[in-house]
Amino acid sequence: MSGPDPAEFNLKFFADNHFVRRQCPKCSRHFWSQGDWETCGEPPCEEYTFIDNSPMKRKLSLHEMREEYLSFFESRGHKRVNRYPIVARWRDDVFFTQASIYDFQPWVLNEVIEPPGNPLTISQTCVRFNDIDNVGKTGRHFTFFEMCAHHVFNKKDKFIYFKDRTVELCHELFTVRLGVDPKRLRYIEEWWEGGGNAGPCVEVIIDGAEVATLVFMMYRQGPDGMVPMNMTVVDTGYGLERMAWVSQGSSSAYEAVFGPVVEELKQRVGISTNTKVLQEYSKIAGMTNAKTASDVRRIREQTAARIGITYDELMKIVTPLEDIYVICDHSRALAILLNDGVVPSNVDKGYFARMLVRRALRSLRSLGLKIKLSEVVAMQVDYFSPIFPELKENKEDILNIIQVEEDRYHETLSRGKTLVDRMTKDLKKGERISVEKLIELYDSHGLNPEIVKEYASVPVDVPDDFYKQVVRKHEKPETEQTETKFDYPENLPTTRALYYEDVDILEFEGKVLQHINGGVLLDQTAFYPEGGGQEWDAGELDGQKVTKVIKVNSSVLHFVAGPLPAIGKVVKGTIDRDRRVRLMRHHTSAHIINGVARGMLGNHVWQAGAHKSDVEGRLDITHYENLTTEQRDHLEREVNRIIHEDLKVKIQSMQRDDAERLHGYRLYQGGAVPGKVIRVVEILGLDAEACGGLHCKTTGFVGAIRIRKTKRIQDGIVRIEYSSGMAAVEDMQRDKGMVESLTEKLNSAADKLVETAEKLQSDLREQMKKVDMLSHKHDEDIARSLLAKATSVGDIRLVVHQTQEWENGETISKALTENPKVLAIIGIAEKKAKVLVSRSKDVDVDCRVLLKEIMSELGGGGGGKPEFAQGGGGDVEKLPETLKKVPDIVQRLVAEK
């Protein structure tokens, strides 16, 4: 199937209510309406007519429209469901929630879990970056938006409603609840495909604005094309911002949506809205499917012509407003993104948050507005907190992150000119800074292309879709590529996991079912296989050392050091208790540290990686800077307090939907987890995670946690290295031994070690200064001696010398060329021969040319500047002979001049 079948739209609702099906003469699409319309009504077939002429009975703010929508569907039997996080933690194929149906993919659509309501209604926070370049410019594009929706999941044994009732409810919402004249509505026939599913859909148009899309998901992608789904789904999407805009009939969607925030910014900038200009601008923009800057320019030119002003006069009006709209859009998006756990960075989800921060700061800079971005985000938090109270709870955390990013941006600007100057110096005459270089400056250094253009001494062409190109590079999560050494057969027998039944089972018997790729498959095992960042159990099978244990689907394979036991044989397994206990302690510690760190550092803390061995553990968390010594010590105290409280560690297998209702999406610390039933590890009152690892029964059994160190391993990620239990004791004993050894060697009391070490450092620095002075004097003496023996080439004093150390060579070279008329060639005989060529300012010889001649004899390569060049990689045995040839080479070069 590739398009809508007309039969799919022969709805009883249309027939009973005297709708007429027509074909639009401009776009050829079919539509249904009770009015006498010639075209489908959607731009570019028709212009917006709702601006300054709202078809709705009341002007509604964003918050009022959201409540109107949700309460209407509640009154029609739909369960109101709270928004899902804007970060799609339950999926590993996307970063962000981009439509309300994302909430139910794949688990509800694949019938793994039941939906939270059926039917249900929701206003889902979403974010998309594909049109980020047009935000603020077209009157209607946003990065962040809310998709109002009502969803139905029809199964064979439970049909709720489908096409007729969906259109009927939509019609009733707009005509009865919101007061739109029924004849002003048009329903366009369309076909929808996405995410492997497809079905007919209806686009709902009011006065030129598409206010909703009603998708009837009926098919899925099969091996031979689309086949009917087991479940049919009502997947609707109503644009909350669009509906609020239509109700107000305001000059642009931005004016309708941003409420008090946009008014505050306009007041601070000292501008007022030219309603007439913006109205015409939005109407023309609505007729244009703006994709590039050239499309936007065309909108501006047509607007200027329509209202009878010049292009430049129009830009004076709209440019500051565009910057204000960008700030409003991006600050609103940031409030939700940061609340839902995104930390700005150069990778993954954080990349997009940083992009929003820096674009918003660029607009603040363009306006000359002396206000912190955190202050604008605070306005958004206050505006949305009545609807999303979690914003108020996390306000301090959100604003702290924004301020850190703003400070970093200003640091970037302060070094930006140097970076751009360095890049432009390397360009050839007439060459421009390429798009690739612009993206590199943005990705690596955070410099917006507009800033580069301002700083550059050469022309810079910023592409129309610069940010779209950047987004394209970063929009998909990177899937971890793991080396697969073997292909395993499908449908292997399931291994009974005794390690889950009781972690204290350390001896067991199991029957050998198969040999698989050198591994032993048993019917049951107490050996924990590698997984979830936890290493495998050690021990023996029938006296043979177990070298590794892995899990293949529901089967556990054991690899042993000796011959494989025979198929059918019952073998005895014994678990290395010490290693098992150490692994458990390190795994439970990771959960304790994660829970405490989140409470201590902020809601943005999520696990970003982990590993647990028998000697140490490490936990990577999302955080914007490394921990200070004070924070590290506080974290160590708090995690050990949790240990002393001896909290219960509750482990249970739960239905996925029950677990999500109870614990939320914090469950997915290690990423998306498959299956209808998930294993939940809960440290009561502190942390709950979907986890397949082995754990202590109480936090007290961990014994102790020692935070070894913390470090920032990449932008937005901090690694916490720790040890637990006996491994922590061993660390402490090792440290104690080092302290005792140092006190003995330094003849110092333990509590005076730091003071003693500082004194030794100070003494050493003084000694090194004296050594450097003597060494420098020695090199100067050598330079004077060499200069006295210099060969004359014309008026040039030529010095050729061989030494054994690079530093000596550099010092001697510098000392020589501080004198007039000196050309110095220093050969350094290390593993590979190196050569330094330097000259006084008054010597007319290009050191690069001379070096090239020398290295052609010696081998290797190099380069530099006219006054100094260096080479390396030469044959050290050829160095003495090559240096003997230097006077002749210099003589020839001077003669050629």
mmCIF file of N, CA and C in Angstrom, residues 139-202:
data_model
loop_
_atom_site.group_PDB
_atom_site.id
_atom_site.type_symbol
_atom_site.label_atom_id
_atom_site.label_comp_id
_atom_site.label_asym_id
_atom_site.label_seq_id
_atom_site.Cartn_x
_atom_site.Cartn_y
_atom_site.Cartn_z
ATOM 1 N N GLY A 139 6.740 32.141 12.423
ATOM 2 C CA GLY A 139 5.475 32.347 13.119
ATOM 3 C C GLY A 139 4.896 31.089 13.713
ATOM 4 N N ARG A 140 5.466 29.894 13.395
ATOM 5 C CA ARG A 140 4.808 28.670 13.853
ATOM 6 C C ARG A 140 5.751 27.527 14.238
ATOM 7 N N HIS A 141 7.047 27.600 13.923
ATOM 8 C CA HIS A 141 7.949 26.487 14.222
ATOM 9 C C HIS A 141 8.451 26.545 15.665
ATOM 10 N N PHE A 142 8.485 25.382 16.312
ATOM 11 C CA PHE A 142 8.985 25.242 17.674
ATOM 12 C C PHE A 142 9.948 24.058 17.729
ATOM 13 N N THR A 143 10.866 24.071 18.707
ATOM 14 C CA THR A 143 11.599 22.840 19.014
ATOM 15 C C THR A 143 10.810 22.033 20.041
ATOM 16 N N PHE A 144 10.344 22.716 21.085
ATOM 17 C CA PHE A 144 9.525 22.061 22.106
ATOM 18 C C PHE A 144 8.052 22.332 21.827
ATOM 19 N N PHE A 145 7.229 21.306 21.973
ATOM 20 C CA PHE A 145 5.788 21.481 21.805
ATOM 21 C C PHE A 145 5.060 20.409 22.611
ATOM 22 N N GLU A 146 3.779 20.622 22.807
ATOM 23 C CA GLU A 146 2.956 19.613 23.467
ATOM 24 C C GLU A 146 1.989 19.018 22.447
ATOM 25 N N MET A 147 1.954 17.694 22.416
ATOM 26 C CA MET A 147 1.019 16.997 21.544
ATOM 27 C C MET A 147 -0.123 16.471 22.406
ATOM 28 N N CYS A 148 -1.276 17.097 22.275
ATOM 29 C CA CYS A 148 -2.475 16.563 22.922
ATOM 30 C C CYS A 148 -2.958 15.372 22.103
ATOM 31 N N ALA A 149 -3.473 14.362 22.777
ATOM 32 C CA ALA A 149 -3.857 13.155 22.047
ATOM 33 C C ALA A 149 -4.907 12.377 22.820
ATOM 34 N N HIS A 150 -5.687 11.608 22.055
ATOM 35 C CA HIS A 150 -6.468 10.527 22.665
ATOM 36 C C HIS A 150 -6.115 9.266 21.889
ATOM 37 N N HIS A 151 -5.870 8.192 22.635
ATOM 38 C CA HIS A 151 -5.411 6.938 22.045
ATOM 39 C C HIS A 151 -6.336 5.795 22.433
ATOM 40 N N VAL A 152 -6.469 4.880 21.482
ATOM 41 C CA VAL A 152 -7.243 3.656 21.718
ATOM 42 C C VAL A 152 -6.430 2.491 21.166
ATOM 43 N N PHE A 153 -6.427 1.377 21.915
ATOM 44 C CA PHE A 153 -5.704 0.173 21.501
ATOM 45 C C PHE A 153 -6.722 -0.965 21.406
ATOM 46 N N ASN A 154 -7.188 -1.203 20.195
ATOM 47 C CA ASN A 154 -8.231 -2.210 19.964
ATOM 48 C C ASN A 154 -7.616 -3.580 19.745
ATOM 49 N N LYS A 155 -8.010 -4.532 20.578
ATOM 50 C CA LYS A 155 -7.590 -5.917 20.386
ATOM 51 C C LYS A 155 -8.760 -6.724 19.849
ATOM 52 N N LYS A 156 -8.441 -7.929 19.394
ATOM 53 C CA LYS A 156 -9.497 -8.774 18.810
ATOM 54 C C LYS A 156 -10.603 -9.073 19.810
ATOM 55 N N ASP A 157 -10.213 -9.208 21.083
ATOM 56 C CA ASP A 157 -11.215 -9.537 22.099
ATOM 57 C C ASP A 157 -11.714 -8.312 22.856
ATOM 58 N N LYS A 158 -11.222 -7.119 22.476
ATOM 59 C CA LYS A 158 -11.653 -5.908 23.169
ATOM 60 C C LYS A 158 -11.611 -4.720 22.220
ATOM 61 N N PHE A 159 -12.733 -4.457 21.553
ATOM 62 C CA PHE A 159 -12.828 -3.321 20.638
ATOM 63 C C PHE A 159 -13.424 -2.142 21.391
ATOM 64 N N ILE A 160 -12.793 -0.994 21.275
ATOM 65 C CA ILE A 160 -13.272 0.202 21.985
ATOM 66 C C ILE A 160 -13.947 1.150 20.990
ATOM 67 N N TYR A 161 -13.176 1.761 20.131
ATOM 68 C CA TYR A 161 -13.711 2.522 19.005
ATOM 69 C C TYR A 161 -12.602 2.749 18.009
ATOM 70 N N PHE A 162 -12.978 3.150 16.796
ATOM 71 C CA PHE A 162 -11.959 3.357 15.762
ATOM 72 C C PHE A 162 -12.295 4.606 14.971
ATOM 73 N N LYS A 163 -12.396 4.516 13.683
ATOM 74 C CA LYS A 163 -12.424 5.716 12.836
ATOM 75 C C LYS A 163 -13.640 6.616 13.082
ATOM 76 N N ASP A 164 -14.826 6.069 13.042
ATOM 77 C CA ASP A 164 -16.030 6.908 13.162
ATOM 78 C C ASP A 164 -16.045 7.698 14.464
ATOM 79 N N ARG A 165 -15.860 6.993 15.574
ATOM 80 C CA ARG A 165 -15.929 7.654 16.870
ATOM 81 C C ARG A 165 -14.782 8.657 17.031
ATOM 82 N N THR A 166 -13.631 8.360 16.468
ATOM 83 C CA THR A 166 -12.490 9.279 16.558
ATOM 84 C C THR A 166 -12.822 10.611 15.888
ATOM 85 N N VAL A 167 -13.343 10.549 14.660
ATOM 86 C CA VAL A 167 -13.701 11.777 13.946
ATOM 87 C C VAL A 167 -14.857 12.485 14.640
ATOM 88 N N GLU A 168 -15.805 11.714 15.143
ATOM 89 C CA GLU A 168 -16.950 12.295 15.848
ATOM 90 C C GLU A 168 -16.491 13.084 17.076
ATOM 91 N N LEU A 169 -15.594 12.498 17.865
ATOM 92 C CA LEU A 169 -15.095 13.187 19.051
ATOM 93 C C LEU A 169 -14.313 14.444 18.684
ATOM 94 N N CYS A 170 -13.517 14.360 17.652
ATOM 95 C CA CYS A 170 -12.758 15.523 17.187
ATOM 96 C C CYS A 170 -13.718 16.643 16.779
ATOM 97 N N HIS A 171 -14.727 16.280 16.018
ATOM 98 C CA HIS A 171 -15.704 17.264 15.534
ATOM 99 C C HIS A 171 -16.432 17.905 16.718
ATOM 100 N N GLU A 172 -16.785 17.080 17.697
ATOM 101 C CA GLU A 172 -17.498 17.594 18.865
ATOM 102 C C GLU A 172 -16.605 18.525 19.683
ATOM 103 N N LEU A 173 -15.329 18.162 19.838
ATOM 104 C CA LEU A 173 -14.411 19.022 20.576
ATOM 105 C C LEU A 173 -14.380 20.425 19.979
ATOM 106 N N PHE A 174 -14.205 20.497 18.670
ATOM 107 C CA PHE A 174 -14.028 21.811 18.046
ATOM 108 C C PHE A 174 -15.338 22.575 17.910
ATOM 109 N N THR A 175 -16.405 21.886 17.597
ATOM 110 C CA THR A 175 -17.656 22.604 17.327
ATOM 111 C C THR A 175 -18.462 22.883 18.586
ATOM 112 N N VAL A 176 -18.573 21.903 19.485
ATOM 113 C CA VAL A 176 -19.378 22.079 20.691
ATOM 114 C C VAL A 176 -18.555 22.698 21.817
ATOM 115 N N ARG A 177 -17.402 22.083 22.119
ATOM 116 C CA ARG A 177 -16.617 22.558 23.260
ATOM 117 C C ARG A 177 -15.943 23.892 22.960
ATOM 118 N N LEU A 178 -15.364 24.030 21.759
ATOM 119 C CA LEU A 178 -14.609 25.234 21.445
ATOM 120 C C LEU A 178 -15.372 26.222 20.566
ATOM 121 N N GLY A 179 -16.545 25.852 20.099
ATOM 122 C CA GLY A 179 -17.438 26.800 19.447
ATOM 123 C C GLY A 179 -17.143 27.134 18.011
ATOM 124 N N VAL A 180 -16.455 26.258 17.288
ATOM 125 C CA VAL A 180 -16.165 26.506 15.880
ATOM 126 C C VAL A 180 -17.393 26.163 15.045
ATOM 127 N N ASP A 181 -17.710 27.020 14.095
ATOM 128 C CA ASP A 181 -18.793 26.740 13.143
ATOM 129 C C ASP A 181 -18.456 25.440 12.410
ATOM 130 N N PRO A 182 -19.338 24.418 12.464
ATOM 131 C CA PRO A 182 -19.030 23.123 11.817
ATOM 132 C C PRO A 182 -18.621 23.258 10.356
ATOM 133 N N LYS A 183 -19.165 24.273 9.675
ATOM 134 C CA LYS A 183 -18.857 24.420 8.250
ATOM 135 C C LYS A 183 -17.427 24.910 8.001
ATOM 136 N N ARG A 184 -16.740 25.371 9.058
ATOM 137 C CA ARG A 184 -15.368 25.856 8.885
ATOM 138 C C ARG A 184 -14.332 24.734 8.997
ATOM 139 N N LEU A 185 -14.783 23.529 9.317
ATOM 140 C CA LEU A 185 -13.878 22.383 9.455
ATOM 141 C C LEU A 185 -13.781 21.612 8.152
ATOM 142 N N ARG A 186 -12.557 21.202 7.825
ATOM 143 C CA ARG A 186 -12.353 20.318 6.674
ATOM 144 C C ARG A 186 -11.466 19.150 7.103
ATOM 145 N N TYR A 187 -11.777 17.959 6.583
ATOM 146 C CA TYR A 187 -11.048 16.730 6.920
ATOM 147 C C TYR A 187 -10.417 16.174 5.648
ATOM 148 N N ILE A 188 -9.096 16.251 5.577
ATOM 149 C CA ILE A 188 -8.369 15.840 4.369
ATOM 150 C C ILE A 188 -7.963 14.374 4.479
ATOM 151 N N GLU A 189 -8.211 13.619 3.419
ATOM 152 C CA GLU A 189 -7.813 12.210 3.361
ATOM 153 C C GLU A 189 -6.291 12.119 3.130
ATOM 154 N N GLU A 190 -5.641 11.314 3.957
ATOM 155 C CA GLU A 190 -4.202 11.135 3.813
ATOM 156 C C GLU A 190 -3.811 9.715 4.183
ATOM 157 N N TRP A 191 -2.557 9.404 3.986
ATOM 158 C CA TRP A 191 -1.986 8.108 4.357
ATOM 159 C C TRP A 191 -0.786 8.359 5.239
ATOM 160 N N TRP A 192 -0.634 7.564 6.297
ATOM 161 C CA TRP A 192 0.439 7.768 7.267
ATOM 162 C C TRP A 192 1.298 6.512 7.372
ATOM 163 N N GLU A 193 2.611 6.710 7.422
ATOM 164 C CA GLU A 193 3.538 5.606 7.672
ATOM 165 C C GLU A 193 4.620 6.088 8.628
ATOM 166 N N GLY A 194 5.032 5.200 9.530
ATOM 167 C CA GLY A 194 6.101 5.561 10.465
ATOM 168 C C GLY A 194 6.373 4.451 11.454
ATOM 169 N N GLY A 195 7.662 4.237 11.733
ATOM 170 C CA GLY A 195 8.045 3.243 12.731
ATOM 171 C C GLY A 195 7.632 1.832 12.391
ATOM 172 N N GLY A 196 7.489 1.541 11.097
ATOM 173 C CA GLY A 196 7.104 0.178 10.701
ATOM 174 C C GLY A 196 5.620 -0.059 10.682
ATOM 175 N N ASN A 197 4.824 0.998 10.955
ATOM 176 C CA ASN A 197 3.363 0.879 10.934
ATOM 177 C C ASN A 197 2.783 1.837 9.909
ATOM 178 N N ALA A 198 1.526 1.619 9.561
ATOM 179 C CA ALA A 198 0.890 2.470 8.559
ATOM 180 C C ALA A 198 -0.623 2.410 8.703
ATOM 181 N N GLY A 199 -1.279 3.366 8.045
ATOM 182 C CA GLY A 199 -2.724 3.373 8.041
ATOM 183 C C GLY A 199 -3.260 4.665 7.462
ATOM 184 N N PRO A 200 -4.542 4.717 7.180
ATOM 185 C CA PRO A 200 -5.143 5.962 6.699
ATOM 186 C C PRO A 200 -5.171 6.991 7.818
ATOM 187 N N CYS A 201 -5.207 8.252 7.436
ATOM 188 C CA CYS A 201 -5.314 9.298 8.455
ATOM 189 C C CYS A 201 -6.110 10.460 7.899
ATOM 190 N N VAL A 202 -6.546 11.305 8.806
ATOM 191 C CA VAL A 202 -7.342 12.484 8.459
ATOM 192 C C VAL A 202 -6.648 13.709 9.047
#
